[in-house]
Steps between C-alpha positions, in 0.01 A plus 500: 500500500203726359795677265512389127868406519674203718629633813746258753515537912864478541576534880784200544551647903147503536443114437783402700337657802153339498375194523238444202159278622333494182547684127325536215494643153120529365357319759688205400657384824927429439668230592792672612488670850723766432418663164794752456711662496327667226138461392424571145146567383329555154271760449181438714631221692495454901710435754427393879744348748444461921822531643599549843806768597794347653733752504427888560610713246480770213476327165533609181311456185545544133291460209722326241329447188398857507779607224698250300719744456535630934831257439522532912440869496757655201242574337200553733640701805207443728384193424140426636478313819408588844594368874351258741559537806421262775510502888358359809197609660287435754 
């Protein structure tokens, strides 16, 4: 998170669909295997997690400490967030 406010991961689909190997938040390795499903970071922290798709898909993401007040988009109509897609390949 290189922004000066906290920002969260919030992708609840997204975790249930992977298989997490290893996390960790500032290079401090978690005990938990599966870290979400949301990931909330302070300014200038890091986040890294190995994970290994079980189940193809299109995923989406949200960025839920970006407003106090989105209040699940009343507010904010187009909250931030993005998609993440995965699919086989050889």
């Amino acid at each position: 998170n290189r922004d000066d406010e906290a920002h969260s991961f919030n992708a609840p689909e997204f975790f249930d669909s992977i298989a997490v190997s290893a996390a960790a938040i500032d290079n401090d390795i978690l005990d938990t295997r599966c870290p979400g499903p949301v990931i909330e970071l302070n300014p200038g922290q890091s986040f890294e997690m190995k994970f290994i798709a079980v189940t193809d898909g299109r995923y989406e993401y949200r960025d839920g400490m970006s407003s106090v007040l989105d209040l699940g988009g009343f507010i904010n109509p187009a909250p931030s967030g993005g998609i993440i897609r995965i699919e086989e390949s050889y």
